[in-house]
mmCIF file of C-alpha atoms in Angstrom:
data_model
loop_
_atom_site.group_PDB
_atom_site.id
_atom_site.type_symbol
_atom_site.label_atom_id
_atom_site.label_comp_id
_atom_site.label_asym_id
_atom_site.label_seq_id
_atom_site.Cartn_x
_atom_site.Cartn_y
_atom_site.Cartn_z
ATOM 1 C CA MET A 275 6.125 14.849 -24.302
ATOM 2 C CA LEU A 276 7.586 11.396 -24.318
ATOM 3 C CA ASP A 277 9.927 12.986 -21.339
ATOM 4 C CA TYR A 278 6.464 12.668 -19.365
ATOM 5 C CA GLY A 279 4.423 10.483 -21.070
ATOM 6 C CA LEU A 280 6.555 7.391 -20.878
ATOM 7 C CA PRO A 281 7.273 7.716 -17.203
ATOM 8 C CA VAL A 282 3.436 7.939 -16.527
ATOM 9 C CA LEU A 283 2.620 4.946 -18.508
ATOM 10 C CA PHE A 284 5.518 2.884 -16.546
ATOM 11 C CA VAL A 285 3.970 4.113 -13.288
ATOM 12 C CA LEU A 286 0.506 3.064 -14.422
ATOM 13 C CA PHE A 287 1.714 -0.309 -15.517
ATOM 14 C CA ALA A 288 3.872 -1.092 -12.493
ATOM 15 C CA TRP A 289 0.894 -0.075 -10.325
ATOM 16 C CA TRP A 290 -1.504 -2.493 -12.238
ATOM 17 C CA PHE A 291 0.951 -5.420 -12.715
ATOM 18 C CA LEU A 292 2.491 -5.434 -9.268
ATOM 19 C CA THR A 293 -1.114 -5.531 -7.819
ATOM 20 C CA GLY A 294 -2.532 -8.315 -10.125
ATOM 21 C CA ALA A 295 0.729 -10.313 -9.256
ATOM 22 C CA VAL A 296 0.325 -9.872 -5.511
ATOM 23 C CA LEU A 297 -3.212 -10.597 -5.986
ATOM 24 C CA TYR A 298 -2.545 -13.925 -7.888
ATOM 25 C CA ILE A 299 0.165 -14.833 -5.163
ATOM 26 C CA ILE A 300 -1.940 -13.996 -1.909
ATOM 27 C CA GLY A 301 -4.858 -16.359 -3.621
ATOM 28 C CA LEU A 302 -2.378 -19.398 -3.898
ATOM 29 C CA PRO A 303 -2.877 -22.013 -1.102
ATOM 30 C CA ARG A 304 -1.522 -21.438 2.368
ATOM 31 C CA THR A 305 0.979 -24.278 1.888
ATOM 32 C CA THR A 306 2.885 -21.854 -0.473
ATOM 33 C CA VAL A 307 3.316 -18.852 1.607
ATOM 34 C CA ARG A 308 6.865 -19.804 2.726
ATOM 35 C CA TRP A 309 8.075 -20.103 -0.774
ATOM 36 C CA SER A 310 6.105 -16.916 -1.757
ATOM 37 C CA MET A 311 7.854 -15.010 1.102
ATOM 38 C CA ALA A 312 11.306 -16.729 0.278
ATOM 39 C CA GLY A 313 11.159 -15.626 -3.333
ATOM 40 C CA ALA A 314 9.805 -11.995 -2.209
ATOM 41 C CA SER A 315 12.663 -11.734 0.297
ATOM 42 C CA ILE A 316 15.234 -12.685 -2.472
ATOM 43 C CA VAL A 317 13.662 -9.965 -4.832
ATOM 44 C CA ALA A 318 13.636 -7.382 -2.016
ATOM 45 C CA LEU A 319 17.141 -7.905 -1.298
ATOM 46 C CA GLY A 320 18.069 -7.616 -4.879
ATOM 47 C CA ALA A 321 16.110 -4.480 -4.829
ATOM 48 C CA LEU A 322 18.023 -2.798 -2.162
ATOM 49 C CA ALA A 323 21.045 -3.760 -3.741
ATOM 50 C CA THR A 324 20.021 -2.077 -6.934
ATOM 51 C CA LEU A 325 19.026 1.087 -5.003
ATOM 52 C CA TRP A 326 22.695 1.020 -3.582
ATOM 53 C CA GLN A 327 24.163 0.721 -6.880
ATOM 54 C CA THR A 328 21.990 3.444 -8.565
ATOM 55 C CA ALA A 329 22.641 5.954 -5.974
ATOM 56 C CA GLY A 330 25.140 7.841 -7.783
ATOM 57 C CA ASP A 331 23.729 7.516 -11.166
ATOM 58 C CA THR A 332 21.605 10.307 -12.809
ATOM 59 C CA SER A 333 20.706 8.741 -16.095
ATOM 60 C CA PRO A 334 16.716 8.490 -16.879
ATOM 61 C CA ALA A 335 17.315 4.816 -16.882
ATOM 62 C CA ALA A 336 18.564 4.805 -13.271
ATOM 63 C CA ALA A 337 15.490 6.668 -12.234
ATOM 64 C CA TYR A 338 13.337 3.967 -13.893
ATOM 65 C CA THR A 339 15.482 1.289 -11.914
ATOM 66 C CA ALA A 340 15.383 3.068 -8.563
ATOM 67 C CA PHE A 341 11.455 3.586 -8.853
ATOM 68 C CA MET A 342 11.069 -0.016 -9.746
ATOM 69 C CA ALA A 343 13.292 -1.186 -6.960
ATOM 70 C CA ALA A 344 11.569 0.841 -4.336
ATOM 71 C CA LEU A 345 8.198 -0.624 -5.482
ATOM 72 C CA LEU A 346 9.798 -4.327 -5.104
ATOM 73 C CA VAL A 347 10.899 -3.336 -1.624
ATOM 74 C CA TRP A 348 7.699 -2.145 -0.595
ATOM 75 C CA GLY A 349 5.749 -5.048 -2.197
ATOM 76 C CA TRP A 350 7.770 -7.286 0.286
ATOM 77 C CA HIS A 351 6.224 -5.469 3.436
ATOM 78 C CA GLU A 352 2.512 -5.716 1.594
ATOM 79 C CA MET A 353 3.311 -9.436 1.086
ATOM 80 C CA SER A 354 4.668 -10.058 4.511
ATOM 81 C CA PHE A 355 1.554 -8.529 6.298
ATOM 82 C CA LEU A 356 -1.035 -10.126 3.865
ATOM 83 C CA THR A 357 0.082 -13.496 4.095
ATOM 84 C CA GLY A 358 0.149 -13.013 8.105
ATOM 85 C CA VAL A 359 4.047 -13.405 8.600
ATOM 86 C CA VAL A 360 4.600 -9.942 9.771
ATOM 87 C CA THR A 361 1.467 -8.364 11.429
ATOM 88 C CA GLY A 362 1.318 -7.414 15.185
ATOM 89 C CA PRO A 363 1.123 -8.841 18.698
ATOM 90 C CA ARG A 364 -2.532 -8.655 18.690
ATOM 91 C CA THR A 365 -4.224 -11.272 16.410
ATOM 92 C CA THR A 366 -7.952 -11.174 17.953
ATOM 93 C CA GLU A 367 -11.035 -8.988 17.456
ATOM 94 C CA ALA A 368 -10.932 -5.343 18.864
ATOM 95 C CA PRO A 369 -12.077 -5.192 22.680
ATOM 96 C CA ARG A 370 -16.089 -4.596 22.842
ATOM 97 C CA ARG A 371 -15.897 -1.664 24.926
ATOM 98 C CA ALA A 372 -12.846 -0.136 23.154
ATOM 99 C CA ARG A 373 -13.791 3.204 21.477
ATOM 100 C CA GLY A 374 -12.358 6.264 20.439
ATOM 101 C CA ARG A 375 -8.481 6.736 21.695
ATOM 102 C CA ALA A 376 -8.814 3.850 24.168
ATOM 103 C CA GLY A 377 -9.430 1.738 20.952
ATOM 104 C CA LEU A 378 -6.434 3.160 19.265
ATOM 105 C CA TRP A 379 -3.798 1.028 20.894
ATOM 106 C CA PRO A 380 -5.342 -2.094 20.417
ATOM 107 C CA ALA A 381 -5.651 -1.266 16.870
ATOM 108 C CA ILE A 382 -1.847 -0.307 16.505
ATOM 109 C CA GLU A 383 -1.021 -3.604 18.179
ATOM 110 C CA THR A 384 -2.485 -5.565 15.053
ATOM 111 C CA LEU A 385 -0.029 -3.636 12.856
ATOM 112 C CA LEU A 386 2.895 -3.045 15.358
ATOM 113 C CA TYR A 387 5.516 -5.468 13.805
ATOM 114 C CA HIS A 388 4.587 -4.541 10.347
ATOM 115 C CA GLU A 389 4.943 -0.744 10.909
ATOM 116 C CA VAL A 390 8.134 -1.141 12.767
ATOM 117 C CA ALA A 391 9.404 -3.189 9.560
ATOM 118 C CA ILE A 392 8.748 -0.571 7.561
ATOM 119 C CA LEU A 393 9.994 1.911 9.718
ATOM 120 C CA LEU A 394 13.360 -0.011 10.129
ATOM 121 C CA THR A 395 13.347 -0.300 6.021
ATOM 122 C CA GLY A 396 12.841 3.459 5.756
ATOM 123 C CA VAL A 397 15.841 4.220 8.040
ATOM 124 C CA VAL A 398 18.270 2.024 5.913
ATOM 125 C CA LEU A 399 16.968 3.767 2.849
ATOM 126 C CA PHE A 400 17.578 7.271 4.233
ATOM 127 C CA ALA A 401 20.926 5.968 5.310
ATOM 128 C CA MET A 402 21.851 4.650 1.920
ATOM 129 C CA LEU A 403 19.949 7.487 -0.315
ATOM 130 C CA TRP A 404 19.755 10.659 1.470
ATOM 131 C CA GLY A 405 22.072 13.164 -0.237
ATOM 132 C CA SER A 406 22.811 10.981 -3.026
ATOM 133 C CA ALA A 407 22.373 12.057 -6.674
ATOM 134 C CA ASN A 408 19.682 9.533 -7.114
ATOM 135 C CA GLU A 409 16.990 9.810 -4.421
ATOM 136 C CA VAL A 410 14.072 8.316 -6.540
ATOM 137 C CA GLY A 411 13.680 5.072 -4.637
ATOM 138 C CA LEU A 412 13.921 6.915 -1.120
ATOM 139 C CA TRP A 413 11.065 9.489 -2.090
ATOM 140 C CA THR A 414 8.860 6.527 -3.874
ATOM 141 C CA PHE A 415 9.000 4.624 -0.439
ATOM 142 C CA VAL A 416 8.295 7.763 1.612
ATOM 143 C CA ILE A 417 5.150 8.481 -0.448
ATOM 144 C CA LEU A 418 3.997 4.768 -0.226
ATOM 145 C CA TRP A 419 4.441 4.848 3.688
ATOM 146 C CA VAL A 420 2.983 8.010 4.288
ATOM 147 C CA MET A 421 -0.116 7.741 2.071
ATOM 148 C CA ARG A 422 -0.688 4.231 3.403
ATOM 149 C CA ILE A 423 -0.552 5.458 6.960
ATOM 150 C CA SER A 424 -3.051 8.111 6.038
ATOM 151 C CA ALA A 425 -5.454 5.466 4.399
ATOM 152 C CA LYS A 426 -5.084 3.326 7.475
ATOM 153 C CA LEU A 427 -6.101 6.117 9.966
ATOM 154 C CA ASN A 428 -8.977 6.974 7.803
ATOM 155 C CA VAL A 429 -10.257 3.378 7.562
ATOM 156 C CA TYR A 430 -9.877 3.109 11.488
ATOM 157 C CA LEU A 431 -11.778 6.869 11.950
ATOM 158 C CA GLY A 432 -14.774 5.953 9.491
ATOM 159 C CA VAL A 433 -15.151 6.115 5.738
ATOM 160 C CA PRO A 434 -18.174 4.965 3.598
ATOM 161 C CA ASN A 435 -16.150 2.388 1.677
ATOM 162 C CA LEU A 436 -14.173 0.053 4.123
ATOM 163 C CA THR A 437 -11.607 -2.353 2.801
ATOM 164 C CA GLU A 438 -12.916 -5.164 4.958
ATOM 165 C CA GLU A 439 -13.758 -7.386 1.697
ATOM 166 C CA PHE A 440 -10.211 -7.436 0.709
ATOM 167 C CA LEU A 441 -8.824 -8.927 3.691
ATOM 168 C CA PRO A 442 -7.684 -12.647 3.502
ATOM 169 C CA ALA A 443 -9.366 -15.153 5.705
ATOM 170 C CA HIS A 444 -6.622 -15.034 8.423
ATOM 171 C CA LEU A 445 -6.910 -11.318 8.901
ATOM 172 C CA THR A 446 -10.578 -11.055 9.139
ATOM 173 C CA TYR A 447 -10.357 -9.818 12.840
ATOM 174 C CA LEU A 448 -8.966 -6.622 11.480
ATOM 175 C CA LYS A 449 -12.792 -6.013 10.292
ATOM 176 C CA THR A 450 -13.552 -5.088 13.918
ATOM 177 C CA TYR A 451 -11.264 -2.204 14.031
ATOM 178 C CA PHE A 452 -12.920 -0.668 11.140
ATOM 179 C CA CYS A 453 -15.543 2.007 11.140
ATOM 180 C CA ARG A 454 -18.344 2.613 8.521
ATOM 181 C CA ARG A 455 -19.333 6.362 8.430
ATOM 182 C CA GLY A 456 -19.960 9.247 6.198
ATOM 183 C CA MET A 457 -16.917 11.012 6.862
ATOM 184 C CA ASN A 458 -14.318 11.749 9.216
ATOM 185 C CA LEU A 459 -12.362 14.840 10.113
ATOM 186 C CA LEU A 460 -9.075 13.628 8.680
ATOM 187 C CA PHE A 461 -10.145 12.749 5.305
ATOM 188 C CA PRO A 462 -10.576 16.279 4.031
ATOM 189 C CA VAL A 463 -7.105 17.018 5.420
ATOM 190 C CA SER A 464 -5.551 13.942 3.819
ATOM 191 C CA VAL A 465 -6.950 14.599 0.285
ATOM 192 C CA THR A 466 -6.183 18.563 0.861
ATOM 193 C CA LEU A 467 -2.540 17.840 1.511
ATOM 194 C CA SER A 468 -2.169 15.068 -0.791
ATOM 195 C CA THR A 469 -3.629 17.297 -3.870
ATOM 196 C CA ILE A 470 -1.239 19.863 -2.986
ATOM 197 C CA ALA A 471 1.649 17.677 -2.767
ATOM 198 C CA THR A 472 0.704 16.017 -6.423
ATOM 199 C CA PHE A 473 0.544 19.434 -7.791
ATOM 200 C CA LEU A 474 3.827 20.692 -6.419
ATOM 201 C CA LEU A 475 5.597 17.491 -7.899
ATOM 202 C CA ILE A 476 3.862 18.288 -11.166
ATOM 203 C CA GLY A 477 4.992 21.802 -11.086
ATOM 204 C CA GLU A 478 8.743 20.256 -10.222
ATOM 205 C CA ALA A 479 8.311 17.782 -13.328
ATOM 206 C CA GLY A 480 7.243 20.810 -15.415
ATOM 207 C CA THR A 481 10.148 23.204 -14.623
ATOM 208 C CA SER A 482 12.935 20.744 -14.504
ATOM 209 C CA ALA A 483 15.530 20.980 -17.162
ATOM 210 C CA GLY A 484 17.541 17.696 -17.251
ATOM 211 C CA ALA A 485 15.881 14.373 -18.233
ATOM 212 C CA PHE A 486 16.764 12.606 -14.945
ATOM 213 C CA ASP A 487 14.920 15.335 -12.911
ATOM 214 C CA LYS A 488 11.796 15.142 -15.301
ATOM 215 C CA THR A 489 11.640 11.392 -15.101
ATOM 216 C CA ALA A 490 12.102 11.325 -11.200
ATOM 217 C CA PHE A 491 9.567 13.981 -10.659
ATOM 218 C CA THR A 492 7.051 12.656 -13.203
ATOM 219 C CA PHE A 493 7.435 9.293 -11.231
ATOM 220 C CA LEU A 494 6.732 10.753 -7.931
ATOM 221 C CA ALA A 495 3.789 13.062 -9.239
ATOM 222 C CA THR A 496 2.146 10.220 -10.570
ATOM 223 C CA LEU A 497 2.584 7.848 -7.732
ATOM 224 C CA MET A 498 1.091 10.645 -5.558
ATOM 225 C CA ALA A 499 -1.846 11.125 -7.917
ATOM 226 C CA LEU A 500 -2.587 7.247 -7.803
ATOM 227 C CA ALA A 501 -2.532 7.266 -3.981
ATOM 228 C CA LEU A 502 -4.756 10.335 -3.979
ATOM 229 C CA ILE A 503 -7.143 8.386 -6.118
ATOM 230 C CA GLU A 504 -6.977 5.513 -3.781
ATOM 231 C CA HIS A 505 -8.033 7.687 -0.919
ATOM 232 C CA TRP A 506 -11.192 8.768 -2.992
ATOM 233 C CA PHE A 507 -12.102 4.929 -3.461
ATOM 234 C CA LEU A 508 -12.679 5.270 0.395
ATOM 235 C CA VAL A 509 -15.642 7.460 -0.260
ATOM 236 C CA VAL A 510 -16.482 7.206 -3.885
ATOM 237 C CA PRO A 511 -17.436 3.726 -4.846
ATOM 238 C CA LEU A 512 -15.596 2.990 -8.399
ATOM 239 C CA PRO A 513 -15.410 -0.379 -9.484
ATOM 240 C CA SER A 514 -12.049 -1.742 -10.480
ATOM 241 C CA ALA A 515 -12.146 -5.323 -10.136
ATOM 242 C CA ALA A 516 -11.951 -5.671 -13.944
ATOM 243 C CA LEU A 517 -8.447 -4.416 -14.053
ATOM 244 C CA TRP A 518 -7.042 -7.269 -12.185
ATOM 245 C CA SER A 519 -9.232 -9.914 -12.753
ATOM 246 C CA TRP A 520 -6.236 -11.765 -14.083
ATOM 247 C CA GLY A 521 -4.674 -11.789 -10.594
ATOM 248 C CA LEU A 522 -7.727 -13.835 -9.191
ATOM 249 C CA TRP A 523 -7.271 -16.789 -11.376
ATOM 250 C CA SER A 524 -5.323 -18.478 -8.552
ATOM 251 C CA ARG A 525 -8.531 -18.372 -6.579
ATOM 252 C CA GLU A 526 -10.964 -20.348 -8.988
ATOM 253 C CA ASP A 527 -10.437 -23.664 -7.529
ATOM 254 C CA GLU A 528 -9.968 -22.358 -3.959
ATOM 255 C CA ALA A 529 -12.152 -24.246 -1.296
ATOM 256 C CA VAL A 530 -14.379 -22.186 0.696
ATOM 257 C CA GLY A 531 -12.873 -20.719 3.664
ATOM 258 C CA GLU A 532 -9.379 -20.357 2.335
ATOM 259 C CA MET A 533 -7.434 -17.227 2.101
ATOM 260 C CA THR A 534 -8.879 -14.547 -0.302
ATOM 261 C CA ALA A 535 -6.901 -12.184 -2.538
ATOM 262 C CA SER A 536 -5.868 -8.498 -1.373
ATOM 263 C CA PRO A 537 -4.413 -5.815 -3.661
ATOM 264 C CA VAL A 538 -1.298 -3.780 -2.670
ATOM 265 C CA LEU A 539 -1.223 -0.359 -4.476
ATOM 266 C CA ALA A 540 -4.952 -0.658 -5.484
ATOM 267 C CA ARG A 541 -8.341 -2.232 -4.618
ATOM 268 C CA ALA A 542 -10.263 -5.108 -6.460
ATOM 269 C CA SER A 543 -13.544 -6.472 -5.503
ATOM 270 C CA VAL A 544 -13.505 -10.022 -4.131
ATOM 271 C CA PRO A 545 -16.076 -12.231 -2.383
ATOM 272 C CA VAL A 546 -16.412 -11.293 1.407
ATOM 273 C CA GLN A 547 -16.440 -13.822 4.134
ATOM 274 C CA PRO A 548 -19.986 -15.066 5.263
ATOM 275 C CA ASP A 549 -21.206 -13.223 8.388
ATOM 276 C CA PRO A 550 -18.284 -11.011 9.243
ATOM 277 C CA PRO A 551 -17.854 -9.664 12.534
ATOM 278 C CA GLN A 552 -19.350 -6.005 13.116
ATOM 279 C CA PRO A 553 -17.012 -3.139 13.054
ATOM 280 C CA VAL A 554 -16.460 -1.083 16.195
ATOM 281 C CA SER A 555 -17.269 2.420 15.816
ATOM 282 C CA ALA A 556 -13.967 4.480 16.576
ATOM 283 C CA THR A 557 -12.994 8.050 16.562
ATOM 284 C CA LEU A 558 -10.107 10.135 17.710
ATOM 285 C CA PHE A 559 -12.386 13.494 17.540
#
């Protein structure tokens, strides 16, 4: 049982701790952004070097190391976006008459640089790790990437529980690209495919003979399950703020109007800016 239990607990702890850590960092005054990003960049470069060094190592310890390194690389992208350092060419509200397909490109423009940066990182990871003995870091990054794109599309197309209250003040213009509705046609497809992927990974973990494979597939299955749960958060209101209340301590003395906190791998309820702009209804169907 330890072959499965310890990796599951490790993923849960990493998910909880890194979310709280980013909450804390994002809640710091704007004057700290350059230092926060400098530190995050050093950590991310070290994580990339670690992934390269562990590419040929198939020990369980290497699986743990590669998984954590991939999370740190992903964390850099989330921090760079939430701090406003890497977003997109459009930093204004959605055009008033842009709906459906016409509104998709303006929405993409708000994230374009961020998504291109993730794409380039993915290319680097594929070049480094594809075909290697230890691909844990590569597939960890891929799961985070695919599931984040799915979540963004669902928020754009419309879900009951939007993530607008989690945006920092300098990104509040993104609220106008969201749509609140009971359901969209993509959501059931997203959760169905995610559920299938989760069970396939669980099956691989259960049938793997070696300790490395058991650990690796347990990591990926647990991460996929958490991403699936986050999708359900979009339609089923589940309070989660208590899990990361410690991450909000940096905001206790924050002046009104300064940047609010925002999680990376999960959601936490935080105060919303007063009188937010109304979301623009958007659909691709």
